[in-house]
Short mmCIF file of C-alpha atoms in Angstrom, two decimals:
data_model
loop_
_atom_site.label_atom_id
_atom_site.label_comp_id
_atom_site.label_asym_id
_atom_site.label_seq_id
_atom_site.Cartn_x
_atom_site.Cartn_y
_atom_site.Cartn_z
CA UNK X 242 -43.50 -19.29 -1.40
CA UNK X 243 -43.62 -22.87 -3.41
CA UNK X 244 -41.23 -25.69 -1.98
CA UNK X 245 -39.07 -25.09 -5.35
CA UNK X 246 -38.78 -21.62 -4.57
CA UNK X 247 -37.03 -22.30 -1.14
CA UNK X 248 -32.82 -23.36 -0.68
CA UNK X 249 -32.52 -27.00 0.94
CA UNK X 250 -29.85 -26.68 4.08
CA UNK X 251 -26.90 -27.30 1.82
CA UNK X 252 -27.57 -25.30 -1.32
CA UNK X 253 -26.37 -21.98 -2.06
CA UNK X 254 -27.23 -19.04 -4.49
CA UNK X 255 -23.49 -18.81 -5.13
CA UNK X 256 -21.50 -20.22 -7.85
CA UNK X 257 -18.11 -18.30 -6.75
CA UNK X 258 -18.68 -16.11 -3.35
CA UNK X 259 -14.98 -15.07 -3.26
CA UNK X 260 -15.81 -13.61 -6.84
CA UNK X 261 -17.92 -10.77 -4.90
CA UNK X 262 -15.27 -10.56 -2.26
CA UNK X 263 -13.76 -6.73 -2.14
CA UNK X 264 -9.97 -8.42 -3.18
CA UNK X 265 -10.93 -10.55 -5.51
CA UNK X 266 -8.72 -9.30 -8.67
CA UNK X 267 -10.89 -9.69 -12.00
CA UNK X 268 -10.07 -11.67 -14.91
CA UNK X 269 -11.33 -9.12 -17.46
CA UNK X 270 -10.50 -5.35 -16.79
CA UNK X 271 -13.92 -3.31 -18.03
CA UNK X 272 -13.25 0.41 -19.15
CA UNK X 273 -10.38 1.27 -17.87
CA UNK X 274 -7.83 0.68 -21.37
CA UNK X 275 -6.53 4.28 -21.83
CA UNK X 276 -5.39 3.83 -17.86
CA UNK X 277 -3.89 0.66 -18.44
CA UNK X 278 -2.00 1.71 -21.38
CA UNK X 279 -0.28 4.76 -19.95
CA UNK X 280 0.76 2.43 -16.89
CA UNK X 281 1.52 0.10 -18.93
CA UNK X 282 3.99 3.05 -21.21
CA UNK X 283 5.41 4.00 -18.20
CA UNK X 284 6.55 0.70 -16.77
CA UNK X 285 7.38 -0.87 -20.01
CA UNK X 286 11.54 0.12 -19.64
CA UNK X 287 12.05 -1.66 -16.20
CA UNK X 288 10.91 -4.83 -18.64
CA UNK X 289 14.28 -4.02 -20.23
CA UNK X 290 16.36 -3.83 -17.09
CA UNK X 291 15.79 0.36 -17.01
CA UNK X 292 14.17 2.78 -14.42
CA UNK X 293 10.59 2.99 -15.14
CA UNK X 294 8.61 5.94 -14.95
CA UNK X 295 6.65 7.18 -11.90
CA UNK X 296 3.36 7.46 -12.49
CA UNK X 297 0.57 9.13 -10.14
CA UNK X 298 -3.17 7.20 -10.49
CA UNK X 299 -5.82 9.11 -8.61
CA UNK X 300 -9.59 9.27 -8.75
CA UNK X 301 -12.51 9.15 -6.15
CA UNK X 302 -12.77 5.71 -4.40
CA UNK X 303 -13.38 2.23 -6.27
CA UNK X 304 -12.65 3.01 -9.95
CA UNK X 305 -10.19 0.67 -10.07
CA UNK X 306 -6.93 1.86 -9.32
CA UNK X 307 -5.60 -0.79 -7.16
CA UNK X 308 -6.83 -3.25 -9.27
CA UNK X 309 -5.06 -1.93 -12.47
CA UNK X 310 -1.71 -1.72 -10.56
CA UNK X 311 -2.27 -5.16 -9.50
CA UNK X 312 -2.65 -6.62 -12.64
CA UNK X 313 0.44 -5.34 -13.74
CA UNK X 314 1.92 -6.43 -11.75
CA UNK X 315 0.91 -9.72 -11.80
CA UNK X 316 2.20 -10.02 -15.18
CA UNK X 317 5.64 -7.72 -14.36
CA UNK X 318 6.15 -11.16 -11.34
CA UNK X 319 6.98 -13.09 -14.38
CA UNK X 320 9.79 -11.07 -15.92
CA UNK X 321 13.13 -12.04 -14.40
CA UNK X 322 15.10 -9.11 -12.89
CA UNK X 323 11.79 -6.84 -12.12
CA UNK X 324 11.09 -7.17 -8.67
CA UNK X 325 7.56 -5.33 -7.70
CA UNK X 326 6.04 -4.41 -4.18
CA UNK X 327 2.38 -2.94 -3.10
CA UNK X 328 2.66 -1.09 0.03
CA UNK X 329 -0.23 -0.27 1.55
CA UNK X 330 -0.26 2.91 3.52
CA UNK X 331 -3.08 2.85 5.36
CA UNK X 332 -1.21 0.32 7.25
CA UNK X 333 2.12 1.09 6.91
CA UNK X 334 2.09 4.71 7.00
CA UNK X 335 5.73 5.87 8.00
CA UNK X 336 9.20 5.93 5.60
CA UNK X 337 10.39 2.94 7.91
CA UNK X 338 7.30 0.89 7.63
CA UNK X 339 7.55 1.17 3.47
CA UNK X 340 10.53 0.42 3.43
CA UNK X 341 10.27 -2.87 6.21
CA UNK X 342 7.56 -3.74 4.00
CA UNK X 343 10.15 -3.37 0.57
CA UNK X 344 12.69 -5.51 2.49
CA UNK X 345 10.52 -7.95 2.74
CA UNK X 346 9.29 -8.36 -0.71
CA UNK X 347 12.75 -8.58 -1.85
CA UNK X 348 14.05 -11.02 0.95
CA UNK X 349 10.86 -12.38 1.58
CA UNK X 350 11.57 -12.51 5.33
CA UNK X 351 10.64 -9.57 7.42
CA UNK X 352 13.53 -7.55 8.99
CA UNK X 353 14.46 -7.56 12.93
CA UNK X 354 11.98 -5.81 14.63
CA UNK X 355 14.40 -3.57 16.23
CA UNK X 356 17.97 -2.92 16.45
CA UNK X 357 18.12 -2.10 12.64
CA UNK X 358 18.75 1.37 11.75
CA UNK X 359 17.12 2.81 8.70
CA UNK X 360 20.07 3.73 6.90
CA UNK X 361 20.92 0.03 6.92
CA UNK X 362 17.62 -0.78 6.30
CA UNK X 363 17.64 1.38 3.02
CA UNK X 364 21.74 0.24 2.08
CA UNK X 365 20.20 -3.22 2.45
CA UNK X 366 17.87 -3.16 -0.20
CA UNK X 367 19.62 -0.98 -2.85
CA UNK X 368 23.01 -3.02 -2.85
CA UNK X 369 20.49 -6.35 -3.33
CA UNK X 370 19.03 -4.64 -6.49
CA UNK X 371 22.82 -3.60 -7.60
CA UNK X 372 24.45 -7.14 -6.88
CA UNK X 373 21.57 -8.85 -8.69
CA UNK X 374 21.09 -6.16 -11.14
CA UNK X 375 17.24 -5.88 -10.42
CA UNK X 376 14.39 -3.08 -11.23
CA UNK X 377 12.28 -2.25 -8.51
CA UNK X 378 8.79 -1.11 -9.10
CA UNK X 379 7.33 0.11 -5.88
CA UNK X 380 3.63 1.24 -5.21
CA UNK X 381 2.54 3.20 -2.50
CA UNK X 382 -1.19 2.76 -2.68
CA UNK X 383 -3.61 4.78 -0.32
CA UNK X 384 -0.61 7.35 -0.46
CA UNK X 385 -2.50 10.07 1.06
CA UNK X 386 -2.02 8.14 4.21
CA UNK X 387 1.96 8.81 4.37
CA UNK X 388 0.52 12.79 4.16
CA UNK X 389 -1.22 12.41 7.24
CA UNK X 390 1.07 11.59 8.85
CA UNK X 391 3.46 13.98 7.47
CA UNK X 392 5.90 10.81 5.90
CA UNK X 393 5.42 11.23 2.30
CA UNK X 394 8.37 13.35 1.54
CA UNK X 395 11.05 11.60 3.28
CA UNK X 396 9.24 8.77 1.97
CA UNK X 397 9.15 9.30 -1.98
CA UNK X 398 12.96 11.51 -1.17
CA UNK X 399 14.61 7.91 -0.59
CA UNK X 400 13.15 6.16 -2.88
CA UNK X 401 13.50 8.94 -5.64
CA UNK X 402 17.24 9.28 -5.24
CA UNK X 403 18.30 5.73 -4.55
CA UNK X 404 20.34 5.79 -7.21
CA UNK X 405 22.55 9.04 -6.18
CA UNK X 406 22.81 7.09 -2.47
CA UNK X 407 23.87 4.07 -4.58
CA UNK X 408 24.99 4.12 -7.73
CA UNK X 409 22.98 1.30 -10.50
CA UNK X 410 19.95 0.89 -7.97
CA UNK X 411 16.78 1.05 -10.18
CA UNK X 412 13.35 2.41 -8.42
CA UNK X 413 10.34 3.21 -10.39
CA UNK X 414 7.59 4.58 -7.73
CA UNK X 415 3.54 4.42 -8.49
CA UNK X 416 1.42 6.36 -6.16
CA UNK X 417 -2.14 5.75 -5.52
CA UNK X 418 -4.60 8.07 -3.91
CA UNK X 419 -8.35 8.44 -3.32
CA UNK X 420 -8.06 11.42 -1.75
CA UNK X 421 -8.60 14.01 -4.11
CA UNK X 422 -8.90 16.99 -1.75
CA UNK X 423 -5.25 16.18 -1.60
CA UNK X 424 -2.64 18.10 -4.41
CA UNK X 425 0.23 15.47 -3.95
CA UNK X 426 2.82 17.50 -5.80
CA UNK X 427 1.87 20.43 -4.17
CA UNK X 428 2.14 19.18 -0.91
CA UNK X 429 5.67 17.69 -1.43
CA UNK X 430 9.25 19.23 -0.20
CA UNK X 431 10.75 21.25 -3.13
CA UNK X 432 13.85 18.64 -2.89
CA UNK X 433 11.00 15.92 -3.95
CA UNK X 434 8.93 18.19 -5.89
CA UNK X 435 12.28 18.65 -8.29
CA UNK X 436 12.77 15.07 -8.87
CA UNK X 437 9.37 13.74 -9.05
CA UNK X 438 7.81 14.23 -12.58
CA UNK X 439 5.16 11.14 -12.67
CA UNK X 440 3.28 10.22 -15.09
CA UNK X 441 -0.75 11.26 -13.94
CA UNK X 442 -3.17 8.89 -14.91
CA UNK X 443 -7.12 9.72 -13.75
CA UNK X 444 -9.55 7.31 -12.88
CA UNK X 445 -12.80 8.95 -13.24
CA UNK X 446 -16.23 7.63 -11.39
CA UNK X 447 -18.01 4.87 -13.36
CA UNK X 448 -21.12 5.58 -14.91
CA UNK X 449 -24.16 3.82 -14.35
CA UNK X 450 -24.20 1.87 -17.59
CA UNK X 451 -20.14 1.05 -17.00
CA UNK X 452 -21.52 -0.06 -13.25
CA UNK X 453 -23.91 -2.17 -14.62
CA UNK X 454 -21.34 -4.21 -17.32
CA UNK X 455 -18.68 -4.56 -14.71
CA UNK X 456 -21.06 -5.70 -12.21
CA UNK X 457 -23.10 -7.88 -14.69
CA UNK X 458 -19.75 -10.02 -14.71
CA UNK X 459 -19.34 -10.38 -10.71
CA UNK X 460 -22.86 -11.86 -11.04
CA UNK X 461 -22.27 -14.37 -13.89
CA UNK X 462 -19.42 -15.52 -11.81
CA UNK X 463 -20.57 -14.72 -8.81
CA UNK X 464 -23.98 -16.45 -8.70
CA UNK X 465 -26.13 -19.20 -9.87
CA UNK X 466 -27.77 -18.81 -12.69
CA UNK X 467 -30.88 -16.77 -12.58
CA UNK X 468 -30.36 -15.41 -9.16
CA UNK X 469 -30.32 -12.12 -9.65
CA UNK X 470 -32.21 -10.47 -11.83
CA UNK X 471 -32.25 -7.52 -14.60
CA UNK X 472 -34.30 -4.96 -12.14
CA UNK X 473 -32.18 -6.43 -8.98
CA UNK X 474 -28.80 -5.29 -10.70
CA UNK X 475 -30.75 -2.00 -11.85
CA UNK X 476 -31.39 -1.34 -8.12
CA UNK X 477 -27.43 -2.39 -7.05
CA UNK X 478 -26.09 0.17 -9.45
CA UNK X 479 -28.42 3.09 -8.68
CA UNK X 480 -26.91 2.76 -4.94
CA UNK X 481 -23.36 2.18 -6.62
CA UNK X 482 -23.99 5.41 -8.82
CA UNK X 483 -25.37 7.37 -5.88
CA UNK X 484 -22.28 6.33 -4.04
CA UNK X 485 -19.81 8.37 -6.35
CA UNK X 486 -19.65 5.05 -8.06
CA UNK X 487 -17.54 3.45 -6.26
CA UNK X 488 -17.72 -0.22 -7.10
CA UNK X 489 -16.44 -1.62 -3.66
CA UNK X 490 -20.20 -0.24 -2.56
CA UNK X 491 -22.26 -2.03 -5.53
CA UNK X 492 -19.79 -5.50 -4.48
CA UNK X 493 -20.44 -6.02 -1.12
CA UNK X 494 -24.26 -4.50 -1.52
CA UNK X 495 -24.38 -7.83 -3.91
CA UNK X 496 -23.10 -10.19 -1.52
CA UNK X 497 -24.95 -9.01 1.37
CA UNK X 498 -28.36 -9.47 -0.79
CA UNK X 499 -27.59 -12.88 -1.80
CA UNK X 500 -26.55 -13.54 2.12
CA UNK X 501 -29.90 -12.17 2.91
CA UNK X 502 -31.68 -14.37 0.32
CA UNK X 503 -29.99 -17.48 1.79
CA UNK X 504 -31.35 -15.77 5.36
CA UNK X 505 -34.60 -15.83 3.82
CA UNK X 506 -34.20 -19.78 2.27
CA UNK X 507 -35.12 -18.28 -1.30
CA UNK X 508 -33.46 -19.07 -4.41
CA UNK X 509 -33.21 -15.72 -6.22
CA UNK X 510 -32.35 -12.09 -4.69
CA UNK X 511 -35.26 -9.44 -4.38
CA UNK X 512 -35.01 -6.01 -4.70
CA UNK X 513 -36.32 -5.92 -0.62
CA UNK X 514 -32.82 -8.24 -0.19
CA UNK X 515 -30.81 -5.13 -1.98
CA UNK X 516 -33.06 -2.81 0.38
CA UNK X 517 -32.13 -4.31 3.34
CA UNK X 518 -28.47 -4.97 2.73
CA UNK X 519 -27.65 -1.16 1.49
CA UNK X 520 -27.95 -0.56 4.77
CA UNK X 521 -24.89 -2.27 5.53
CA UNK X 522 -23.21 -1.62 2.99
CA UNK X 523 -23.05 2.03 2.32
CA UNK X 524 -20.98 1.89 5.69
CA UNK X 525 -18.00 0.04 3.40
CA UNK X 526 -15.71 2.97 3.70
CA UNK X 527 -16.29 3.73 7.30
CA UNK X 528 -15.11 -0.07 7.96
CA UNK X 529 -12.16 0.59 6.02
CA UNK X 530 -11.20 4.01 7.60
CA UNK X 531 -11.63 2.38 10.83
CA UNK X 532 -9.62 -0.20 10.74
CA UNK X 533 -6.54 1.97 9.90
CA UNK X 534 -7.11 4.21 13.06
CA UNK X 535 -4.43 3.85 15.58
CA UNK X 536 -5.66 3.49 19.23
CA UNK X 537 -5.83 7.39 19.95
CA UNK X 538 -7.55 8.26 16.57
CA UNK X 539 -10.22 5.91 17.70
CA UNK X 540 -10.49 7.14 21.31
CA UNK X 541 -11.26 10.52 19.59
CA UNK X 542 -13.64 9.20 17.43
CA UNK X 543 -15.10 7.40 20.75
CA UNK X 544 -15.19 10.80 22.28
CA UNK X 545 -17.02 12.24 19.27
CA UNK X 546 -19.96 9.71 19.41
CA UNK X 547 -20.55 11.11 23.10
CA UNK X 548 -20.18 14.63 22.07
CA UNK X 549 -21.00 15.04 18.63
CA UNK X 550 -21.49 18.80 17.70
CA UNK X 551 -19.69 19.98 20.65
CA UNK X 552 -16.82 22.73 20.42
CA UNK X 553 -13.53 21.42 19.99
CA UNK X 554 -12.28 22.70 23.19
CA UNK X 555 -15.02 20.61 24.97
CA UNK X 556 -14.37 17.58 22.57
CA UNK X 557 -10.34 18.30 23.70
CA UNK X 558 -11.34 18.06 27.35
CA UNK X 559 -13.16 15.01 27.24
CA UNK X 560 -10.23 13.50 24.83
CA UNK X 561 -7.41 14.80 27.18
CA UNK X 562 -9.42 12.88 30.33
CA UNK X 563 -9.66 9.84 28.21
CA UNK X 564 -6.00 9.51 27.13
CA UNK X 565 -3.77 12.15 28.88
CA UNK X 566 -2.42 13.42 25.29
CA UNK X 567 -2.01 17.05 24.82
CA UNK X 568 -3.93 19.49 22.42
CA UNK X 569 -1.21 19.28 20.06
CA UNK X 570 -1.67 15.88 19.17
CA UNK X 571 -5.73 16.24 19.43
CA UNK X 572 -5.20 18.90 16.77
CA UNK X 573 -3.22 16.30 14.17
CA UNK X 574 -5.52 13.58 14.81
CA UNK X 575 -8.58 15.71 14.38
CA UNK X 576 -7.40 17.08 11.04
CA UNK X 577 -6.46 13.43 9.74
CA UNK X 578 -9.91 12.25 10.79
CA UNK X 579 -11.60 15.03 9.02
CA UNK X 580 -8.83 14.22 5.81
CA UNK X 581 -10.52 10.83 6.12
CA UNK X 582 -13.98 12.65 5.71
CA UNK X 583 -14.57 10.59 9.38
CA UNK X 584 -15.47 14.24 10.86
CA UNK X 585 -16.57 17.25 9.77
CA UNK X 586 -15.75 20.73 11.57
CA UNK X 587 -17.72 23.98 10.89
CA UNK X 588 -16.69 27.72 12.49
CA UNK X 589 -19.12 29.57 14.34
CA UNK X 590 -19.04 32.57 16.35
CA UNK X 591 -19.03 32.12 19.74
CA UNK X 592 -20.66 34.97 21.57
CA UNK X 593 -18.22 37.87 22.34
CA UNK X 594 -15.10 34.69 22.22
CA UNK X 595 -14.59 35.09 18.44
CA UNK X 596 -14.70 32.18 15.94
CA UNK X 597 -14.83 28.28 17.04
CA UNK X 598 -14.82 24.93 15.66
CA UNK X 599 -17.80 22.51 16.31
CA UNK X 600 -16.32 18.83 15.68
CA UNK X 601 -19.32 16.07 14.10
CA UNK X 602 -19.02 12.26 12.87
CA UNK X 603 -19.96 12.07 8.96
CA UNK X 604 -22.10 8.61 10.66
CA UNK X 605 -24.21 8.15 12.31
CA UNK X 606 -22.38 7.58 16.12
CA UNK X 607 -24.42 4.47 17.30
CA UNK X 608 -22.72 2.66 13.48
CA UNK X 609 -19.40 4.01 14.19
CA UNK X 610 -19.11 2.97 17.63
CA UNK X 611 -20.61 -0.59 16.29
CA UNK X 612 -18.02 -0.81 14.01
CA UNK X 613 -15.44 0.26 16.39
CA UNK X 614 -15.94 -2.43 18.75
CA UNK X 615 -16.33 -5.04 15.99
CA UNK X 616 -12.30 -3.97 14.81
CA UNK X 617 -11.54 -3.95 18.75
CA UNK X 618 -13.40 -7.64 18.86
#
């Protein structure tokens, strides 16, 4: 390689790295308008001091969703009266979490971490958005989590009927889920199912050529020019494609080739730095699962890299020994984790014992357990 070829100490083949960060929140908003519009229909009347309409956006992962509810409200922040709050559920996954994290969007101070009762909690923040005469626009994104763990229908309940509990309180609620294994209204109370009547707005998968322009703009931003080139971004959005087109995949792959061509001291990304860093990056979703376990969900998944394929009453025993819960809890956590599509379970018959479940990581268990311990580190 010539001497021009190669990065001095201090040079970098970034303009912008935070531009191929996974929060980074776009300027311009490639092919999603029709989504944007309806979201942008149903909110519209809390602009004029009125409940919005709930809306439901779903689609596979990383087509956008939380970026388009962002952006919104971004520009919603500037209207006076129209207060607006992302929960995320994958960390705050119970109806006194979402609603912690509501206080504090309004009051911008958290709440005592005890000694508050939820009721007061709740009368707390609807007599603030009576007194001041506010609209509160609420999403719950990565809703699918408050399903898990069975909190989505107290959850939406509450928020849905605010204004019967308290007369002149204004809640408009936007769900977001990935999961789409998951029927949201179907799983839902009949006392929620009666009173929620979003809006459904579908994000499909990108396709190849709409990977391509979206990512084609991370890298004009993103890097120098010249870095990367035509047959390099070819190769990113194959493995984006090929990853159900999630973008969050194509992203990091990007950063993690131009890390590797700074590894390397060369001034433009190969296709063997894209190689090398797919690696890496296909596990993007496992990261992100992983960090929302609590500490028993992981010990399972612990378990499961020692005893992958095993029955489930083995896996139990070895679980039970490790953290002295009982089956019934092994049972919720294993069907969250295979929700998460962290495990998969197939039924066999076992001779002459009938039919039984054999319990597997989707990963490969030396990568889980690697990521597990970097979230523990």
């Amino acid at each position: 390689m010539a001497d021009d070829d190669m990065l001095s100490w201090d040079e970098s083949v970034f303009r912008d790295e935070h531009v191929l960060e996974l929060d980074y929140l776009p300027d311009t908003f490639l092919h999603r308008d029709d989504q944007m519009e309806t979201l942008k229909y149903a909110l519209r009347p809390a602009v004029r001091g009125s409940r919005p309409l709930n809306v439901m956006a779903r689609g596979p992962p990383g087509t956008g969703k939380t970026t388009a509810v962002q952006k919104l409200f971004d520009k919603l922040r500037g209207v006076s009266d129209v207060d607006v709050v992302r929960v995320n559920c994958q960390v705050d996954s119970t109806r006194y979490a979402v609603f912690s994290r509501l206080f504090e969007g309004l009051f911008e101070y958290e709440p005592p971490a005890s000694g508050i009762s939820f009721k007061k909690l709740f009368g707390q923040i609807t007599d603030r958005l009576v007194e001041e005469d506010e609209v509160l626009v609420v999403a719950l994104d990565d809703v699918n989590y408050l399903f898990y763990e069975g909190e989505a229908s107290d959850t939406l309940y509450s928020l849905l009927r605010a204004h019967e509990a308290h007369s002149g309180a204004k809640i408009g609620v936007v769900v977001v889920s990935s999961d789409l294994g998951l029927d949201v209204i179907e799983e839902l109370d009949t006392r929620v199912q009666s009173v929620f009547r979003p809006e459904d707005v579908y994000f499909s998968a990108y396709g190849e050529r709409e990977i391509v322009d979206i990512l084609s703009e991370r890298v004009e931003r993103g890097f120098r020019d010249g870095v990367v080139s035509p047959q390099v971004l070819d190769r990113v959005a194959a493995y984006t494609a090929d990853s159900g087109g999630d973008l969050r995949v194509g992203i990091d792959l990007l950063r993690r080739a131009g890390l590797s061509a700074e590894m390397r001291g060369s001034t433009d990304v190969a296709v063997e730095d894209v190689e090398s860093a797919y690696e890496k990056a296909k596990y993007v979703h496992l990261s992100r699962h992983l960090r929302g376990l609590s500490e028993s969900e992981a010990a399972l998944v612990r378990v499961l890299a020692d005893h992958d394929g095993e029955q489930a009453g083995d896996v139990y025993e070895a679980f039970s020994e490790a953290t002295d819960l009982g089956y019934t809890r092994y049972s919720e956590i294993v069907n969250k984790l295979e929700q998460l599509g962290l495990i998969e379970t197939e039924y066999a018959d076992v001779g002459g014992r009938g039919r039984s479940r054999a319990l597997s990581l989707s990963y490969d268990a030396d990568a889980v357990v690697d990521r597990l311990d970097g979230e523990a580190g």
